[in-house]
Coordinates of C-alpha atoms in Angstrom, one line a residue:
M9 CA 58.9 139.5 85.0
N10 CA 58.1 138.2 81.5
D11 CA 54.8 137.3 80.0
T12 CA 52.5 139.0 82.6
G13 CA 54.4 141.3 84.9
T14 CA 55.0 140.3 88.5
P15 CA 54.4 136.9 90.1
G16 CA 50.8 136.3 90.9
H17 CA 49.4 138.8 88.4
A18 CA 47.7 137.5 85.3
P19 CA 47.0 139.6 82.2
G20 CA 43.7 141.3 81.8
A21 CA 41.9 144.6 81.5
D22 CA 41.4 145.4 85.2
P23 CA 42.9 148.7 86.5
V24 CA 45.5 147.0 88.7
T25 CA 46.9 144.9 85.9
E26 CA 46.9 147.8 83.5
A27 CA 48.8 149.8 86.1
F28 CA 51.3 146.9 86.3
F29 CA 51.9 147.0 82.6
A30 CA 52.2 150.8 82.7
L31 CA 54.9 150.6 85.3
H32 CA 56.8 148.0 83.2
H33 CA 56.4 149.7 79.8
D34 CA 59.7 150.1 78.0
L35 CA 61.8 148.9 81.0
P36 CA 65.0 147.1 79.9
R37 CA 63.7 143.9 81.3
Q38 CA 60.5 142.4 82.8
G39 CA 62.4 140.3 85.4
P40 CA 65.9 139.5 86.7
G41 CA 68.4 138.8 83.9
S42 CA 71.0 140.4 81.6
D43 CA 72.4 140.0 78.1
A44 CA 75.5 138.5 79.8
T45 CA 73.4 135.8 81.4
T46 CA 71.6 135.1 78.1
R47 CA 74.9 134.6 76.4
R48 CA 76.2 132.4 79.1
L49 CA 73.1 130.2 79.0
L50 CA 73.4 130.0 75.2
E51 CA 77.0 128.8 75.6
M52 CA 75.9 126.2 78.2
A53 CA 73.1 124.9 76.0
G54 CA 75.4 124.3 73.0
P55 CA 76.4 123.1 70.6
L56 CA 73.3 124.0 68.6
P57 CA 72.4 123.3 65.0
E58 CA 73.1 125.9 62.4
C59 CA 70.1 128.4 62.4
P60 CA 68.4 126.7 65.3
R61 CA 64.7 126.8 65.7
V62 CA 64.0 128.5 69.0
L63 CA 60.8 129.0 71.0
D64 CA 61.0 132.0 73.3
A65 CA 58.2 131.2 75.7
G66 CA 56.9 134.2 77.6
C67 CA 59.2 136.5 75.6
G68 CA 57.9 139.8 77.1
P69 CA 59.4 142.7 75.0
G70 CA 61.9 140.2 73.5
R71 CA 65.3 141.1 74.9
S72 CA 66.4 137.4 74.7
T73 CA 64.6 136.9 71.4
L74 CA 66.6 139.6 69.7
L75 CA 69.9 138.3 71.1
L76 CA 69.2 134.7 70.1
A77 CA 68.2 135.8 66.6
E78 CA 71.2 138.1 66.1
E79 CA 74.0 136.2 67.8
A80 CA 72.9 132.6 67.5
G81 CA 71.5 133.0 64.0
A82 CA 68.3 131.5 65.3
H83 CA 64.8 131.5 63.9
V84 CA 62.8 132.5 66.9
T85 CA 59.1 132.0 67.6
A86 CA 58.4 134.6 70.3
V87 CA 55.2 133.8 72.4
D88 CA 53.5 136.1 74.9
L89 CA 50.0 137.1 75.9
H90 CA 50.6 140.9 76.0
Q91 CA 50.2 142.2 72.5
P92 CA 52.0 145.5 73.1
F93 CA 55.1 143.5 73.9
L94 CA 54.8 141.5 70.7
D95 CA 54.1 144.6 68.6
G96 CA 57.2 146.3 70.0
L97 CA 59.3 143.2 69.5
A98 CA 58.2 142.9 65.9
A99 CA 59.0 146.5 65.2
E100 CA 62.5 146.3 66.8
A101 CA 63.3 143.1 64.9
A102 CA 62.4 144.8 61.7
R103 CA 64.5 147.8 62.6
R104 CA 67.5 145.5 63.2
G105 CA 67.0 143.6 60.0
L106 CA 65.9 140.5 61.9
G107 CA 62.3 140.5 60.7
D108 CA 62.8 137.2 58.8
R109 CA 64.1 135.5 61.9
V110 CA 61.5 136.5 64.4
T111 CA 57.9 135.4 64.4
V112 CA 55.6 136.7 67.2
V113 CA 52.6 134.7 68.4
N114 CA 50.0 135.8 70.9
C115 CA 49.0 132.7 72.9
S116 CA 49.6 131.0 76.2
M117 CA 53.0 129.4 76.3
D118 CA 51.6 126.0 77.4
R119 CA 49.1 125.8 74.5
L120 CA 51.1 126.3 71.4
P121 CA 49.4 125.3 68.2
V122 CA 52.5 123.7 66.6
P123 CA 53.4 120.1 65.7
D124 CA 55.6 117.9 68.0
H125 CA 59.4 118.3 67.6
S126 CA 59.1 121.8 66.2
F127 CA 62.0 123.4 68.0
D128 CA 65.7 122.7 68.7
V129 CA 65.6 125.0 71.7
V130 CA 62.8 126.0 74.1
W131 CA 63.9 129.1 75.9
A132 CA 62.2 130.7 79.0
E133 CA 63.9 133.3 81.0
G134 CA 61.9 134.6 83.9
S135 CA 58.5 133.5 82.6
V136 CA 57.9 129.9 83.7
Y137 CA 56.1 131.0 86.9
T138 CA 53.1 132.1 84.9
I139 CA 52.1 128.5 84.3
G140 CA 54.3 126.7 86.9
F141 CA 57.7 124.9 86.5
D142 CA 56.2 121.4 86.4
V143 CA 53.3 122.3 84.0
A144 CA 55.8 124.0 81.6
L145 CA 58.2 121.2 81.5
R146 CA 55.5 118.7 80.7
A147 CA 54.0 120.9 78.1
W148 CA 57.3 121.7 76.3
R149 CA 58.7 118.2 76.2
R150 CA 56.8 117.3 73.0
L151 CA 58.0 120.4 71.3
L152 CA 61.7 119.5 71.4
A153 CA 63.3 117.9 68.3
P154 CA 65.6 114.9 68.9
G155 CA 68.7 116.3 70.5
G156 CA 66.8 119.4 71.6
V157 CA 67.5 121.4 74.8
L158 CA 65.3 123.4 77.2
V159 CA 66.7 126.5 78.9
V160 CA 64.6 127.8 81.7
T161 CA 65.1 130.0 84.7
E162 CA 63.1 129.3 87.9
I163 CA 63.0 131.1 91.2
E164 CA 63.7 128.8 94.1
W165 CA 64.8 128.6 97.8
T166 CA 68.5 128.7 98.4
V167 CA 68.3 127.8 102.1
P168 CA 66.6 125.0 104.0
H169 CA 64.8 127.3 106.4
P170 CA 63.8 130.6 104.7
A171 CA 62.9 133.6 106.9
A172 CA 59.2 133.7 107.9
P173 CA 58.4 136.9 105.9
A174 CA 60.0 135.5 102.8
R175 CA 58.2 132.2 103.2
A176 CA 54.8 134.0 103.7
Y177 CA 55.4 136.3 100.7
W178 CA 56.3 133.6 98.2
D179 CA 53.7 131.1 99.5
A180 CA 51.1 133.7 98.6
A181 CA 52.7 134.8 95.3
Y182 CA 54.3 131.7 93.8
P183 CA 55.3 128.8 96.2
L184 CA 59.0 128.1 95.8
R185 CA 60.8 124.8 95.8
T186 CA 64.4 123.9 96.4
H187 CA 66.9 123.0 93.7
A188 CA 66.6 119.3 94.7
A189 CA 62.8 119.4 94.3
N190 CA 63.0 121.2 91.0
T191 CA 65.5 118.7 89.7
D192 CA 63.2 115.8 90.7
I193 CA 60.4 117.5 88.8
A194 CA 62.6 117.7 85.7
L195 CA 63.4 114.1 86.0
A196 CA 59.8 113.1 86.4
A197 CA 58.9 115.2 83.3
G198 CA 61.4 113.2 81.2
Y199 CA 64.5 115.4 81.3
R200 CA 68.1 115.1 82.6
L201 CA 70.0 118.1 84.0
R202 CA 72.8 119.1 81.7
A203 CA 73.8 122.2 83.6
Y204 CA 72.7 124.4 86.5
W205 CA 73.6 128.0 87.2
P206 CA 72.2 130.5 89.8
L207 CA 71.9 134.0 88.4
P208 CA 74.2 136.7 89.8
E209 CA 72.7 139.3 92.2
S210 CA 73.4 142.0 89.6
D211 CA 70.8 140.4 87.4
W212 CA 68.1 141.4 89.9
W213 CA 69.1 145.1 90.1
D214 CA 71.0 146.5 87.2
E215 CA 68.3 146.1 84.5
Y216 CA 65.3 145.3 86.6
Y217 CA 64.8 146.5 90.1
T218 CA 66.8 149.7 89.8
P219 CA 65.0 150.9 86.7
L220 CA 61.7 149.8 88.2
T221 CA 62.4 151.7 91.4
Q222 CA 63.0 154.8 89.4
R223 CA 59.7 154.2 87.5
L224 CA 57.8 153.8 90.8
A225 CA 59.0 157.2 92.0
R226 CA 57.6 158.9 88.8
A227 CA 54.3 157.0 88.7
D228 CA 50.9 158.8 89.1
P229 CA 49.4 157.5 92.3
Q230 CA 46.0 158.9 91.3
R231 CA 45.7 156.5 88.3
P232 CA 43.2 153.8 88.9
G233 CA 44.9 150.6 90.1
M234 CA 48.2 152.4 90.6
P235 CA 48.2 152.4 94.5
E236 CA 47.8 148.7 94.6
A237 CA 50.5 148.2 91.9
L238 CA 52.9 150.5 93.6
A239 CA 52.4 148.7 96.9
A240 CA 52.9 145.3 95.4
H241 CA 56.1 146.3 93.6
R242 CA 57.6 148.0 96.7
T243 CA 56.8 144.9 98.8
E244 CA 58.6 142.7 96.3
I245 CA 61.6 144.9 96.1
G246 CA 61.8 145.3 99.8
M247 CA 61.6 141.5 100.2
R248 CA 64.6 141.1 98.0
R249 CA 66.6 143.7 100.0
E250 CA 65.8 142.1 103.3
H251 CA 65.7 138.4 102.5
G252 CA 67.3 138.0 99.1
S253 CA 69.8 135.5 100.3
D254 CA 66.9 133.0 100.9
Y255 CA 65.9 132.7 97.3
D256 CA 67.3 133.2 93.8
Y257 CA 66.7 132.7 90.1
A258 CA 68.6 129.7 88.7
A259 CA 69.0 128.4 85.2
Y260 CA 68.2 124.8 84.3
I261 CA 69.7 123.4 81.1
L262 CA 67.7 120.3 80.4
R263 CA 67.8 117.6 77.8
P264 CA 65.2 114.9 77.2
H265 CA 66.2 111.5 78.4
D266 CA 66.4 110.3 74.8
T267 CA 69.9 111.9 74.4
N268 CA 73.0 111.3 76.5
E269 CA 76.0 113.6 77.0
N270 CA 77.6 112.3 73.8
G271 CA 74.5 113.0 71.7
T272 CA 73.5 109.4 71.2
M273 CA 70.0 108.2 71.7
T274 CA 69.3 106.6 75.1
T275 CA 66.1 106.2 77.1
W276 CA 66.4 105.1 80.8
T277 CA 63.3 104.2 82.8
A278 CA 63.9 104.3 86.6
R279 CA 61.7 102.1 88.7
P280 CA 61.7 100.1 92.0
E281 CA 63.4 96.8 91.7
T282 CA 61.3 93.6 91.4
A283 CA 62.1 90.1 92.5
D284 CA 63.2 89.3 88.9
D285 CA 65.7 92.2 89.1
I286 CA 67.6 90.8 92.1
P287 CA 70.1 88.6 90.3
V288 CA 70.6 91.2 87.6
V289 CA 71.2 93.9 90.2
R290 CA 73.9 91.7 91.7
D291 CA 75.5 91.3 88.3
I292 CA 75.5 95.1 87.9
L293 CA 77.3 95.5 91.3
L294 CA 79.8 92.8 90.4
A295 CA 80.6 94.5 87.1
A296 CA 80.8 98.0 88.6
F297 CA 83.1 97.2 91.6
P298 CA 86.4 95.3 91.8
T299 CA 85.2 92.9 94.5
A300 CA 81.9 91.3 95.6
L301 CA 81.7 93.5 98.7
E302 CA 79.0 95.9 97.5
A303 CA 76.9 93.1 96.1
D304 CA 77.1 91.1 99.4
I305 CA 76.2 94.3 101.3
V306 CA 73.0 94.7 99.2
D307 CA 72.1 91.1 99.8
A308 CA 72.5 91.5 103.5
L309 CA 70.5 94.7 103.5
R310 CA 67.6 92.9 101.8
A311 CA 67.6 90.4 104.6
D312 CA 67.6 93.1 107.3
P313 CA 64.0 94.3 108.0
K314 CA 65.3 97.2 110.1
A315 CA 67.3 98.5 107.2
W316 CA 65.4 97.6 104.0
I317 CA 62.5 99.9 102.8
D318 CA 60.4 98.5 100.0
G319 CA 60.3 100.9 97.0
L320 CA 63.7 102.6 97.7
S321 CA 65.8 100.1 95.7
M322 CA 65.9 101.6 92.2
V323 CA 67.0 100.3 88.9
A324 CA 67.5 102.3 85.7
A325 CA 66.4 100.1 82.8
A326 CA 67.1 100.3 79.1
P327 CA 64.2 100.4 76.6
D328 CA 64.0 96.6 76.6
G329 CA 63.5 96.6 80.4
T330 CA 67.0 95.4 81.2
P331 CA 68.5 97.0 84.3
V332 CA 71.8 98.8 83.7
G333 CA 72.0 101.1 86.7
Y334 CA 71.2 100.9 90.4
A335 CA 70.8 103.1 93.5
L336 CA 69.7 102.0 97.0
L337 CA 68.4 103.9 100.0
T338 CA 68.2 102.1 103.3
R339 CA 67.4 103.1 106.9
C340 CA 70.1 104.6 109.0
H341 CA 70.0 106.9 112.0
V342 CA 71.6 110.1 113.0
D343 CA 71.9 110.5 116.7
G344 CA 69.1 107.9 117.1
R345 CA 66.7 109.6 114.7
P346 CA 65.7 108.0 111.4
A347 CA 67.5 109.0 108.1
L348 CA 68.4 107.3 104.9
A349 CA 71.8 106.2 103.5
L350 CA 72.4 106.3 99.8
A351 CA 74.7 103.3 98.9
P352 CA 75.6 101.6 96.8
C353 CA 75.1 103.2 93.4
A354 CA 76.4 101.4 90.4
V355 CA 76.1 101.3 86.6
L356 CA 77.2 98.6 84.1
P357 CA 80.5 99.7 82.5
S358 CA 78.9 99.8 79.1
A359 CA 76.3 102.3 80.3
Q360 CA 78.4 104.6 82.3
R361 CA 78.4 108.3 81.6
T362 CA 75.0 108.0 79.9
G363 CA 72.8 109.3 82.7
A364 CA 71.6 105.8 83.8
G365 CA 73.1 106.2 87.3
S366 CA 71.7 109.7 87.7
A367 CA 68.3 108.4 86.7
A368 CA 68.4 105.7 89.4
V369 CA 69.6 108.2 92.1
R370 CA 67.0 110.8 91.3
A371 CA 64.2 108.2 91.2
A372 CA 65.3 106.9 94.6
L373 CA 65.4 110.4 96.1
A374 CA 62.0 111.3 94.6
A375 CA 60.4 108.1 96.0
A376 CA 61.9 108.9 99.4
R377 CA 60.5 112.4 99.3
A378 CA 57.1 111.0 98.3
A379 CA 57.2 108.6 101.3
G380 CA 57.7 111.5 103.7
E381 CA 61.4 110.9 104.3
N382 CA 63.7 113.9 104.9
L383 CA 67.4 113.4 105.7
V384 CA 69.7 111.5 103.3
V385 CA 73.4 110.9 103.8
V386 CA 75.9 109.7 101.3
L387 CA 79.6 108.9 101.4
G388 CA 81.0 109.4 97.9
H389 CA 82.7 111.6 95.3
A390 CA 82.4 115.3 96.1
D391 CA 82.3 116.2 92.4
Y392 CA 79.3 113.9 91.7
Y393 CA 76.7 114.0 94.4
P394 CA 76.2 117.8 94.7
R395 CA 74.4 117.7 91.4
F396 CA 71.5 116.0 93.3
G397 CA 71.5 118.6 96.0
F398 CA 73.9 117.1 98.5
T399 CA 76.2 119.3 100.5
L400 CA 78.8 118.8 103.2
A401 CA 77.3 116.8 106.1
S402 CA 79.4 118.9 108.5
R403 CA 77.3 121.9 107.7
F404 CA 74.3 120.1 109.3
G405 CA 76.4 119.0 112.3
I406 CA 76.4 115.4 110.9
R407 CA 79.5 113.2 111.0
A408 CA 80.5 109.6 110.4
S409 CA 81.6 107.3 113.2
F410 CA 84.9 106.6 111.4
D411 CA 87.5 108.8 109.8
V412 CA 86.5 110.2 106.4
P413 CA 87.4 113.3 104.4
D414 CA 85.0 116.1 105.2
E415 CA 84.2 116.7 101.5
A416 CA 83.3 113.0 101.0
M417 CA 80.6 112.9 103.7
M418 CA 77.5 114.6 102.4
A419 CA 73.9 115.1 103.4
M420 CA 70.6 116.5 101.9
A421 CA 67.3 117.5 103.4
L422 CA 64.5 116.4 101.1
D423 CA 62.0 118.8 102.7
G424 CA 63.6 122.2 103.5
T425 CA 60.9 123.1 105.9
R426 CA 61.6 120.3 108.4
P427 CA 64.4 120.2 111.0
V428 CA 67.5 118.0 110.4
P429 CA 69.0 116.1 113.2
A430 CA 72.7 116.6 114.1
G431 CA 75.0 114.0 115.4
T432 CA 76.7 110.7 114.4
I433 CA 75.5 108.4 111.6
Q434 CA 74.6 104.9 112.7
Y435 CA 74.7 102.7 109.6
P436 CA 72.9 99.3 109.2
A437 CA 74.9 96.3 110.4
A438 CA 75.5 95.2 106.8
F439 CA 77.9 98.1 106.2
G440 CA 80.2 96.8 108.9
V441 CA 81.0 100.2 110.4

């Protein structure tokens, strides 16, 4: 995997690390990926400026660097801590006539000595684990020019309850999170999610694990550090074979909150409502819905101490502090056990499709997770709520007490390590169901 080798192994001169680099020398890739995936992510990230300025963070031997320079016409600053990777990349760029488009820099990818807003794109395929997803996103935010985009792949859990061997392995190597948790981290770091794409299984094997397995078979076990390096690699590959369905690499295409889907400048600040917000929140609900029903429900929920939870009524506010979006979580129960209901969510018509609603929803979910809550249910559009991590409630054995299309009733576990109750949802009385 790019920048240093394999998760949990930092660069240095010790024999084991040197053995790791020897095993990875001249491999097609240093982690899961493919040229097809790089091209797909490039398409998902666009449109980009002509001759975009790109930072390839943790570039490794530079497979993505070369493609971005050659096919996107990018000027790429390729950063890594392993000088042989950089030397090989510089030589290959020169051989392809791309020497004027590729600049190699030996430094840590979270401590780049460059001015703010230096790049149109920050690109990190398979390398972010070396400093951590949350650290990387915070460090790179300042580097993006207005309208810039961050393309990063992160390894994460794909199931709420991973197998014990997989959990133990990754807890020791690089503790994984879920898609919902990583999305919340991106929100907290000042981004919105433009696109999300899990890498195909072929990206793990065709140009990474299969060539690496062949290299392991030819390695000299007498070389200092090699027995430990061989054992670590074989354990990692075996874990993928046995428990690969529990985790995957996924691509996050992220834009700072200062640009919306239409490219105009917008900054939303999500925060818990205050007493001063209450009449404005009602105005938002009245503007967003055809009747006063939702506004009346929220007022009734505020008056119900069994339903209302301070800190889980969230507004998305414009730069001047005016609320424009709203999301509410209140106490419900599933088969008598506590859960949260997400409803209603609303945005002023003038601010719809700008990310204001998503900012409010993500902030509410992040606050609930921080408060130790777990299960959240929502009745809503099946093409909207899955972006936050919701899936069919029926998969959890959860159902509504009234007739509702299966695809509209959704649920999400905020903590994938905790059990989720099954049964019928009991909503607060204000909902009237």
